[in-house]
Amino acid sequence: MDEVALERSVGALAQPQDAHAGLGGEPDAERGGAQGERRRVHRLRAHGHGDARRGGGAVGERARVAARAELRTGKLALVVLATDPPTYWFDPTRPDSRVARLEVDAALQRAAGRGDAFAAAEREMRERGSRYVDFLIPGLLGMNLMSTGMWAIGFSLVQQRSGKLLKLFVAAPMRRWHLLAAQILARLVFLALEAGILVAFAVAALDVPLRGSLLAFTAVAALGAMTFVGLGLLVASRPRTIEGVSGLMNFVMFPMWIFSGVFFSYERFPEAALPAIRALPLTALVDALRHVMLDGAGLAGVASELAVLGAWGAISFFAALKLFRWQ
């Protein structure tokens, strides 16, 4: 049986590339065997699939098994079995598979003589800020602020506690909250450098827009950094070992890695879960960064996200003061 395989390569930080199509499988005498395969390659190339190809020497069940494996692992977006009418074999949960199904169906239908009822006009949107990389960079920035802020202060405090340094600091002529505030401010300096390097690279090398004011962006990033440093202070307020604080840090951060919309929109989760997801500090930070960078929002436009971050930061800091173990 003839098979048409449409393969679509999607880069991690780029738009989908041109589709690739191939023919392979057991020759069908009724359709002319290899000649029928060549005709289908020609049809796909004639309708915009310039990289159409034949599948190679695999025949029969081997071709079907190979196609199934490539479809399952994401190397193929669509396999078309040359039944009468054609059978489209694809994963409906994958956007590239659905697009491939529509494109190949349109190409084969036109090749079989179908005419369009009208010629639709097309307008391509190439506006900055609409790519996946534009969506991703604010998420990566938020995740970096969370991870660095929490891990840096967490490891530092636990090491000082296990080495009896905190006990010595308590005897120093200063208030305890001064020491904790100094720990937070010291981490903010390094976080500012890391965030600045990432954003400068994204704007200069990847052409990611920064439509909002630099002041609004800096304020959002600074509040987010303080929030996560405060949260790290709370998590590290009791553990005495690196292993203990590592487990607690992962327990706190792992849900935010998944649910907070760093790599994909959290709107895909069930609607009942969205209020809880929006209440997470990383969700608020990433949303605020995206609004400022991509939509040009000011501080007033992200007031609700800033309120969430401020609440998490204040509660974490004051709770850490109450729970902190100095020895």
mmCIF file of C-alpha atoms in Angstrom:
data_model
loop_
_atom_site.group_PDB
_atom_site.id
_atom_site.type_symbol
_atom_site.label_atom_id
_atom_site.label_comp_id
_atom_site.label_asym_id
_atom_site.label_seq_id
_atom_site.Cartn_x
_atom_site.Cartn_y
_atom_site.Cartn_z
ATOM 1 C CA MET A 1 0.000 0.000 0.000
ATOM 2 C CA ASP A 2 1.323 3.501 -0.867
ATOM 3 C CA GLU A 3 1.946 5.868 2.000
ATOM 4 C CA VAL A 4 2.530 9.596 2.057
ATOM 5 C CA ALA A 5 4.430 10.862 5.079
ATOM 6 C CA LEU A 6 4.449 14.561 5.836
ATOM 7 C CA GLU A 7 7.196 15.572 8.197
ATOM 8 C CA ARG A 8 7.249 19.012 9.779
ATOM 9 C CA SER A 9 10.331 20.248 11.616
ATOM 10 C CA VAL A 10 9.644 22.807 14.334
ATOM 11 C CA GLY A 11 12.669 24.499 15.918
ATOM 12 C CA ALA A 12 12.664 25.197 19.653
ATOM 13 C CA LEU A 13 12.871 28.944 19.151
ATOM 14 C CA ALA A 14 11.594 29.390 15.570
ATOM 15 C CA GLN A 15 8.542 29.309 13.380
ATOM 16 C CA PRO A 16 7.546 25.973 11.728
ATOM 17 C CA GLN A 17 9.663 25.214 8.697
ATOM 18 C CA ASP A 18 8.467 24.087 5.282
ATOM 19 C CA ALA A 19 6.671 20.749 5.250
ATOM 20 C CA HIS A 20 8.425 17.622 4.005
ATOM 21 C CA ALA A 21 6.499 14.820 2.336
ATOM 22 C CA GLY A 22 7.531 11.319 1.383
ATOM 23 C CA LEU A 23 6.123 8.224 -0.242
ATOM 24 C CA GLY A 24 6.919 4.690 0.747
ATOM 25 C CA GLY A 25 5.372 1.309 1.328
ATOM 26 C CA GLU A 26 4.327 -1.693 -0.673
ATOM 27 C CA PRO A 27 3.647 -0.985 -4.356
ATOM 28 C CA ASP A 28 -0.018 -1.055 -5.329
ATOM 29 C CA ALA A 29 -0.480 -2.631 -8.755
ATOM 30 C CA GLU A 30 -3.814 -0.926 -9.212
ATOM 31 C CA ARG A 31 -2.194 2.468 -8.812
ATOM 32 C CA GLY A 32 0.885 1.761 -10.829
ATOM 33 C CA GLY A 33 3.355 0.901 -8.033
ATOM 34 C CA ALA A 34 6.446 3.081 -8.097
ATOM 35 C CA GLN A 35 4.929 5.188 -10.869
ATOM 36 C CA GLY A 36 1.967 6.006 -8.584
ATOM 37 C CA GLU A 37 4.350 6.985 -5.816
ATOM 38 C CA ARG A 38 6.188 9.330 -8.170
ATOM 39 C CA ARG A 39 2.900 10.902 -9.250
ATOM 40 C CA ARG A 40 1.979 11.656 -5.656
ATOM 41 C CA VAL A 41 5.390 13.175 -4.966
ATOM 42 C CA HIS A 42 4.933 15.338 -8.063
ATOM 43 C CA ARG A 43 1.456 16.423 -6.898
ATOM 44 C CA LEU A 44 2.686 17.440 -3.458
ATOM 45 C CA ARG A 45 5.593 19.368 -4.946
ATOM 46 C CA ALA A 46 3.278 21.084 -7.403
ATOM 47 C CA HIS A 47 1.095 22.282 -4.523
ATOM 48 C CA GLY A 48 3.773 23.843 -2.373
ATOM 49 C CA HIS A 49 5.465 20.867 -0.668
ATOM 50 C CA GLY A 50 8.796 21.282 -2.431
ATOM 51 C CA ASP A 51 10.655 18.752 -0.283
ATOM 52 C CA ALA A 52 8.382 15.826 -1.094
ATOM 53 C CA ARG A 53 10.253 12.524 -1.117
ATOM 54 C CA ARG A 54 9.701 8.795 -1.453
ATOM 55 C CA GLY A 55 10.066 6.783 1.684
ATOM 56 C CA GLY A 56 12.808 4.433 0.508
ATOM 57 C CA GLY A 57 13.006 0.674 0.235
ATOM 58 C CA ALA A 58 10.831 -0.422 3.154
ATOM 59 C CA VAL A 59 7.761 -2.363 2.072
ATOM 60 C CA GLY A 60 4.556 -3.704 3.558
ATOM 61 C CA GLU A 61 4.400 -4.097 7.308
ATOM 62 C CA ARG A 62 7.922 -2.761 7.785
ATOM 63 C CA ALA A 63 6.880 0.559 6.246
ATOM 64 C CA ARG A 64 3.813 0.731 8.468
ATOM 65 C CA VAL A 65 5.835 -0.032 11.631
ATOM 66 C CA ALA A 66 8.476 2.539 10.704
ATOM 67 C CA ALA A 67 5.834 5.188 9.999
ATOM 68 C CA ARG A 68 4.072 4.440 13.295
ATOM 69 C CA ALA A 69 7.346 4.766 15.221
ATOM 70 C CA GLU A 70 8.209 8.096 13.598
ATOM 71 C CA LEU A 71 4.685 9.380 14.145
ATOM 72 C CA ARG A 72 4.779 8.372 17.818
ATOM 73 C CA THR A 73 8.157 10.024 18.430
ATOM 74 C CA GLY A 74 7.217 13.272 16.689
ATOM 75 C CA LYS A 75 9.475 12.859 13.645
ATOM 76 C CA LEU A 76 6.404 12.713 11.398
ATOM 77 C CA ALA A 77 3.381 14.936 11.730
ATOM 78 C CA LEU A 78 1.146 12.920 9.399
ATOM 79 C CA VAL A 79 1.013 9.599 7.550
ATOM 80 C CA VAL A 80 -1.440 9.257 4.655
ATOM 81 C CA LEU A 81 -2.469 5.730 3.704
ATOM 82 C CA ALA A 82 -3.393 5.527 0.022
ATOM 83 C CA THR A 83 -6.751 3.883 0.539
ATOM 84 C CA ASP A 84 -9.803 4.948 -1.416
ATOM 85 C CA PRO A 85 -10.513 7.550 -0.095
ATOM 86 C CA PRO A 86 -7.149 8.347 1.580
ATOM 87 C CA THR A 87 -6.749 7.650 5.311
ATOM 88 C CA TYR A 88 -5.010 10.290 7.430
ATOM 89 C CA TRP A 89 -3.056 8.907 10.368
ATOM 90 C CA PHE A 90 -2.016 11.580 12.888
ATOM 91 C CA ASP A 91 -2.104 12.708 16.521
ATOM 92 C CA PRO A 92 -4.987 15.198 16.902
ATOM 93 C CA THR A 93 -3.453 16.673 20.070
ATOM 94 C CA ARG A 94 -0.463 18.014 18.127
ATOM 95 C CA PRO A 95 -1.050 21.365 16.377
ATOM 96 C CA ASP A 96 1.513 20.568 13.665
ATOM 97 C CA SER A 97 -0.288 17.293 12.901
ATOM 98 C CA ARG A 98 -3.619 19.066 12.461
ATOM 99 C CA VAL A 99 -2.009 21.643 10.158
ATOM 100 C CA ALA A 100 -0.271 18.900 8.173
ATOM 101 C CA ARG A 101 -3.560 17.051 7.733
ATOM 102 C CA LEU A 102 -5.260 20.159 6.325
ATOM 103 C CA GLU A 103 -2.361 21.036 4.005
ATOM 104 C CA VAL A 104 -1.950 17.563 2.525
ATOM 105 C CA ASP A 105 -5.689 17.071 2.160
ATOM 106 C CA ALA A 106 -5.966 20.363 0.273
ATOM 107 C CA ALA A 107 -3.031 19.433 -1.984
ATOM 108 C CA LEU A 108 -4.409 15.992 -2.844
ATOM 109 C CA GLN A 109 -7.954 17.304 -3.325
ATOM 110 C CA ARG A 110 -6.758 19.956 -5.769
ATOM 111 C CA ALA A 111 -4.603 17.404 -7.571
ATOM 112 C CA ALA A 112 -7.699 15.225 -7.969
ATOM 113 C CA GLY A 113 -9.562 18.075 -9.653
ATOM 114 C CA ARG A 114 -11.336 19.914 -6.847
ATOM 115 C CA GLY A 115 -11.822 23.596 -7.525
ATOM 116 C CA ASP A 116 -11.976 26.339 -4.909
ATOM 117 C CA ALA A 117 -15.297 28.172 -4.590
ATOM 118 C CA PHE A 118 -13.449 31.469 -4.148
ATOM 119 C CA ALA A 119 -9.888 32.765 -3.939
ATOM 120 C CA ALA A 120 -9.337 34.061 -0.420
ATOM 121 C CA ALA A 121 -6.949 36.915 0.224
ATOM 122 C CA GLU A 122 -4.134 36.374 2.708
ATOM 123 C CA ARG A 123 -2.538 38.771 5.159
ATOM 124 C CA GLU A 124 0.585 37.520 6.920
ATOM 125 C CA MET A 125 1.288 38.842 10.402
ATOM 126 C CA ARG A 126 5.001 39.379 10.936
ATOM 127 C CA GLU A 127 4.722 41.764 13.861
ATOM 128 C CA ARG A 128 7.421 41.579 16.500
ATOM 129 C CA GLY A 129 6.235 39.851 19.636
ATOM 130 C CA SER A 130 4.150 37.139 17.992
ATOM 131 C CA ARG A 131 6.804 34.399 17.874
ATOM 132 C CA TYR A 132 7.233 31.602 20.373
ATOM 133 C CA VAL A 133 10.647 32.950 21.375
ATOM 134 C CA ASP A 134 8.964 36.246 22.319
ATOM 135 C CA PHE A 135 6.568 34.297 24.540
ATOM 136 C CA LEU A 136 9.395 32.196 26.000
ATOM 137 C CA ILE A 137 11.946 34.833 27.032
ATOM 138 C CA PRO A 138 9.826 36.460 29.802
ATOM 139 C CA GLY A 139 9.081 32.976 31.126
ATOM 140 C CA LEU A 140 12.772 32.066 31.198
ATOM 141 C CA LEU A 141 13.571 35.359 32.895
ATOM 142 C CA GLY A 142 10.954 34.735 35.581
ATOM 143 C CA MET A 143 12.167 31.182 36.125
ATOM 144 C CA ASN A 144 15.757 32.424 36.405
ATOM 145 C CA LEU A 145 14.779 35.004 39.026
ATOM 146 C CA MET A 146 12.923 32.348 41.005
ATOM 147 C CA SER A 147 15.612 29.670 40.842
ATOM 148 C CA THR A 148 18.597 31.914 41.494
ATOM 149 C CA GLY A 149 16.871 33.902 44.216
ATOM 150 C CA MET A 150 15.697 30.889 46.180
ATOM 151 C CA TRP A 151 18.711 28.620 45.717
ATOM 152 C CA ALA A 152 21.331 31.287 46.407
ATOM 153 C CA ILE A 153 19.946 32.416 49.732
ATOM 154 C CA GLY A 154 18.836 28.926 50.735
ATOM 155 C CA PHE A 155 22.255 27.318 50.345
ATOM 156 C CA SER A 156 24.034 30.284 51.913
ATOM 157 C CA LEU A 157 21.915 30.325 55.067
ATOM 158 C CA VAL A 158 22.047 26.575 55.589
ATOM 159 C CA GLN A 159 25.829 26.577 55.204
ATOM 160 C CA GLN A 160 26.118 29.408 57.718
ATOM 161 C CA ARG A 161 23.798 27.608 60.105
ATOM 162 C CA SER A 162 25.651 24.306 59.879
ATOM 163 C CA GLY A 163 28.989 26.125 60.318
ATOM 164 C CA LYS A 164 27.769 27.996 63.433
ATOM 165 C CA LEU A 165 28.191 31.361 61.688
ATOM 166 C CA LEU A 166 24.613 32.444 62.300
ATOM 167 C CA LYS A 167 25.132 31.925 66.019
ATOM 168 C CA LEU A 168 28.042 34.366 65.878
ATOM 169 C CA PHE A 169 26.009 36.898 63.907
ATOM 170 C CA VAL A 170 23.330 36.853 66.608
ATOM 171 C CA ALA A 171 25.915 38.038 69.124
ATOM 172 C CA ALA A 172 26.840 40.994 66.886
ATOM 173 C CA PRO A 173 25.452 44.433 67.826
ATOM 174 C CA MET A 174 22.718 44.581 65.170
ATOM 175 C CA ARG A 175 19.087 43.657 64.817
ATOM 176 C CA ARG A 176 18.340 40.212 63.450
ATOM 177 C CA TRP A 177 16.143 41.492 60.660
ATOM 178 C CA HIS A 178 19.058 43.664 59.512
ATOM 179 C CA LEU A 179 21.061 40.511 58.832
ATOM 180 C CA LEU A 180 18.226 38.897 56.897
ATOM 181 C CA ALA A 181 17.606 42.075 54.904
ATOM 182 C CA ALA A 182 21.312 42.235 54.058
ATOM 183 C CA GLN A 183 21.146 38.659 52.761
ATOM 184 C CA ILE A 184 18.262 39.649 50.491
ATOM 185 C CA LEU A 185 19.893 42.831 49.160
ATOM 186 C CA ALA A 186 23.163 41.040 48.413
ATOM 187 C CA ARG A 187 21.338 38.492 46.225
ATOM 188 C CA LEU A 188 19.434 41.229 44.399
ATOM 189 C CA VAL A 189 22.699 42.654 43.040
ATOM 190 C CA PHE A 190 23.590 39.379 41.332
ATOM 191 C CA LEU A 191 20.020 38.839 40.143
ATOM 192 C CA ALA A 192 20.049 42.268 38.490
ATOM 193 C CA LEU A 193 23.206 41.354 36.570
ATOM 194 C CA GLU A 194 21.790 37.992 35.443
ATOM 195 C CA ALA A 195 18.473 39.486 34.346
ATOM 196 C CA GLY A 196 20.201 42.323 32.498
ATOM 197 C CA ILE A 197 22.420 39.932 30.535
ATOM 198 C CA LEU A 198 19.493 37.705 29.535
ATOM 199 C CA VAL A 199 17.304 40.602 28.412
ATOM 200 C CA ALA A 200 20.143 42.304 26.517
ATOM 201 C CA PHE A 201 20.873 39.072 24.641
ATOM 202 C CA ALA A 202 17.180 38.521 23.852
ATOM 203 C CA VAL A 203 16.723 42.038 22.490
ATOM 204 C CA ALA A 204 20.000 42.217 20.551
ATOM 205 C CA ALA A 205 20.337 38.661 19.226
ATOM 206 C CA LEU A 206 16.747 37.379 19.050
ATOM 207 C CA ASP A 207 14.977 40.682 18.309
ATOM 208 C CA VAL A 208 12.596 40.226 21.240
ATOM 209 C CA PRO A 209 10.689 43.496 21.758
ATOM 210 C CA LEU A 210 10.757 45.541 24.949
ATOM 211 C CA ARG A 211 7.737 47.756 24.343
ATOM 212 C CA GLY A 212 7.173 48.914 27.907
ATOM 213 C CA SER A 213 9.317 51.453 29.696
ATOM 214 C CA LEU A 214 12.639 50.332 31.123
ATOM 215 C CA LEU A 215 11.528 51.698 34.488
ATOM 216 C CA ALA A 216 8.403 49.518 34.540
ATOM 217 C CA PHE A 217 10.376 46.455 33.468
ATOM 218 C CA THR A 218 13.030 47.071 36.137
ATOM 219 C CA ALA A 219 10.401 47.570 38.838
ATOM 220 C CA VAL A 220 8.602 44.331 37.945
ATOM 221 C CA ALA A 221 11.834 42.330 37.808
ATOM 222 C CA ALA A 222 13.076 43.822 41.097
ATOM 223 C CA LEU A 223 9.834 43.066 42.919
ATOM 224 C CA GLY A 224 9.834 39.541 41.524
ATOM 225 C CA ALA A 225 13.426 39.014 42.632
ATOM 226 C CA MET A 226 12.677 40.282 46.150
ATOM 227 C CA THR A 227 9.627 38.043 46.333
ATOM 228 C CA PHE A 228 11.561 34.896 45.530
ATOM 229 C CA VAL A 229 14.498 35.815 47.736
ATOM 230 C CA GLY A 230 11.993 36.267 50.563
ATOM 231 C CA LEU A 231 10.394 32.935 49.722
ATOM 232 C CA GLY A 232 13.835 31.318 49.708
ATOM 233 C CA LEU A 233 14.493 32.877 53.101
ATOM 234 C CA LEU A 234 11.324 31.287 54.448
ATOM 235 C CA VAL A 235 12.120 27.859 53.013
ATOM 236 C CA ALA A 236 15.657 28.014 54.450
ATOM 237 C CA SER A 237 14.558 29.273 57.866
ATOM 238 C CA ARG A 238 14.564 25.826 59.538
ATOM 239 C CA PRO A 239 16.646 23.181 57.683
ATOM 240 C CA ARG A 240 20.121 22.384 59.002
ATOM 241 C CA THR A 241 21.456 20.395 56.048
ATOM 242 C CA ILE A 242 21.922 21.011 52.333
ATOM 243 C CA GLU A 243 19.918 17.863 51.593
ATOM 244 C CA GLY A 244 16.998 19.111 53.660
ATOM 245 C CA VAL A 245 16.829 22.543 52.067
ATOM 246 C CA SER A 246 17.255 21.039 48.578
ATOM 247 C CA GLY A 247 14.197 18.851 49.059
ATOM 248 C CA LEU A 248 12.099 21.755 50.324
ATOM 249 C CA MET A 249 13.229 24.039 47.491
ATOM 250 C CA ASN A 250 12.287 21.480 44.859
ATOM 251 C CA PHE A 251 8.948 20.864 46.570
ATOM 252 C CA VAL A 252 8.129 24.584 46.426
ATOM 253 C CA MET A 253 9.435 25.316 42.914
ATOM 254 C CA PHE A 254 8.355 22.222 41.004
ATOM 255 C CA PRO A 255 4.627 23.114 40.806
ATOM 256 C CA MET A 256 5.518 26.570 39.502
ATOM 257 C CA TRP A 257 7.786 25.136 36.802
ATOM 258 C CA ILE A 258 4.819 23.148 35.502
ATOM 259 C CA PHE A 259 1.798 25.376 36.050
ATOM 260 C CA SER A 260 3.025 28.972 35.811
ATOM 261 C CA GLY A 261 3.171 29.286 32.023
ATOM 262 C CA VAL A 262 6.931 29.426 31.516
ATOM 263 C CA PHE A 263 7.015 27.239 28.388
ATOM 264 C CA PHE A 264 3.329 27.173 27.387
ATOM 265 C CA SER A 265 0.193 29.057 28.320
ATOM 266 C CA TYR A 266 -1.410 27.990 31.582
ATOM 267 C CA GLU A 267 -4.775 28.747 29.964
ATOM 268 C CA ARG A 268 -4.657 25.152 28.678
ATOM 269 C CA PHE A 269 -5.313 23.820 32.166
ATOM 270 C CA PRO A 270 -8.914 23.295 33.364
ATOM 271 C CA GLU A 271 -10.729 26.539 34.064
ATOM 272 C CA ALA A 272 -11.381 25.537 37.673
ATOM 273 C CA ALA A 273 -7.615 25.464 38.322
ATOM 274 C CA LEU A 274 -6.845 28.894 36.841
ATOM 275 C CA PRO A 275 -7.500 31.002 39.988
ATOM 276 C CA ALA A 276 -5.037 28.898 41.981
ATOM 277 C CA ILE A 277 -2.481 29.028 39.153
ATOM 278 C CA ARG A 278 -2.757 32.821 38.879
ATOM 279 C CA ALA A 279 -2.152 33.086 42.636
ATOM 280 C CA LEU A 280 1.307 31.505 42.277
ATOM 281 C CA PRO A 281 4.133 34.063 42.474
ATOM 282 C CA LEU A 282 5.892 32.825 39.338
ATOM 283 C CA THR A 283 2.654 33.104 37.345
ATOM 284 C CA ALA A 284 2.226 36.702 38.473
ATOM 285 C CA LEU A 285 5.840 37.558 37.634
ATOM 286 C CA VAL A 286 5.814 35.945 34.185
ATOM 287 C CA ASP A 287 2.460 37.530 33.300
ATOM 288 C CA ALA A 288 3.700 40.961 34.388
ATOM 289 C CA LEU A 289 6.940 40.611 32.423
ATOM 290 C CA ARG A 290 5.051 39.549 29.287
ATOM 291 C CA HIS A 291 2.602 42.441 29.587
ATOM 292 C CA VAL A 292 5.439 44.953 29.935
ATOM 293 C CA MET A 293 7.750 43.475 27.291
ATOM 294 C CA LEU A 294 5.239 42.412 24.630
ATOM 295 C CA ASP A 295 2.166 44.595 25.250
ATOM 296 C CA GLY A 296 3.867 47.788 26.419
ATOM 297 C CA ALA A 297 1.938 47.861 29.699
ATOM 298 C CA GLY A 298 2.877 50.234 32.490
ATOM 299 C CA LEU A 299 2.876 49.576 36.206
ATOM 300 C CA ALA A 300 -0.838 50.360 36.420
ATOM 301 C CA GLY A 301 -1.544 47.704 33.805
ATOM 302 C CA VAL A 302 0.104 45.003 35.914
ATOM 303 C CA ALA A 303 -1.164 46.175 39.298
ATOM 304 C CA SER A 304 -2.893 42.884 40.109
ATOM 305 C CA GLU A 305 0.265 40.879 39.373
ATOM 306 C CA LEU A 306 2.348 43.275 41.466
ATOM 307 C CA ALA A 307 -0.117 42.881 44.341
ATOM 308 C CA VAL A 308 0.287 39.095 44.226
ATOM 309 C CA LEU A 309 4.077 39.413 44.227
ATOM 310 C CA GLY A 310 4.048 41.950 47.047
ATOM 311 C CA ALA A 311 1.805 39.764 49.185
ATOM 312 C CA TRP A 312 3.996 36.698 48.698
ATOM 313 C CA GLY A 313 7.165 38.668 49.436
ATOM 314 C CA ALA A 314 5.859 40.380 52.584
ATOM 315 C CA ILE A 315 4.275 37.246 54.040
ATOM 316 C CA SER A 316 7.396 35.181 53.333
ATOM 317 C CA PHE A 317 9.761 37.701 54.918
ATOM 318 C CA PHE A 318 7.774 38.215 58.126
ATOM 319 C CA ALA A 319 7.073 34.499 58.459
ATOM 320 C CA ALA A 320 10.802 33.837 58.099
ATOM 321 C CA LEU A 321 11.522 36.288 60.930
ATOM 322 C CA LYS A 322 9.209 34.310 63.211
ATOM 323 C CA LEU A 323 10.387 30.837 62.196
ATOM 324 C CA PHE A 324 14.084 31.441 61.604
ATOM 325 C CA ARG A 325 16.467 29.099 63.413
ATOM 326 C CA TRP A 326 19.714 30.818 64.309
ATOM 327 C CA GLN A 327 21.651 27.737 65.395
#
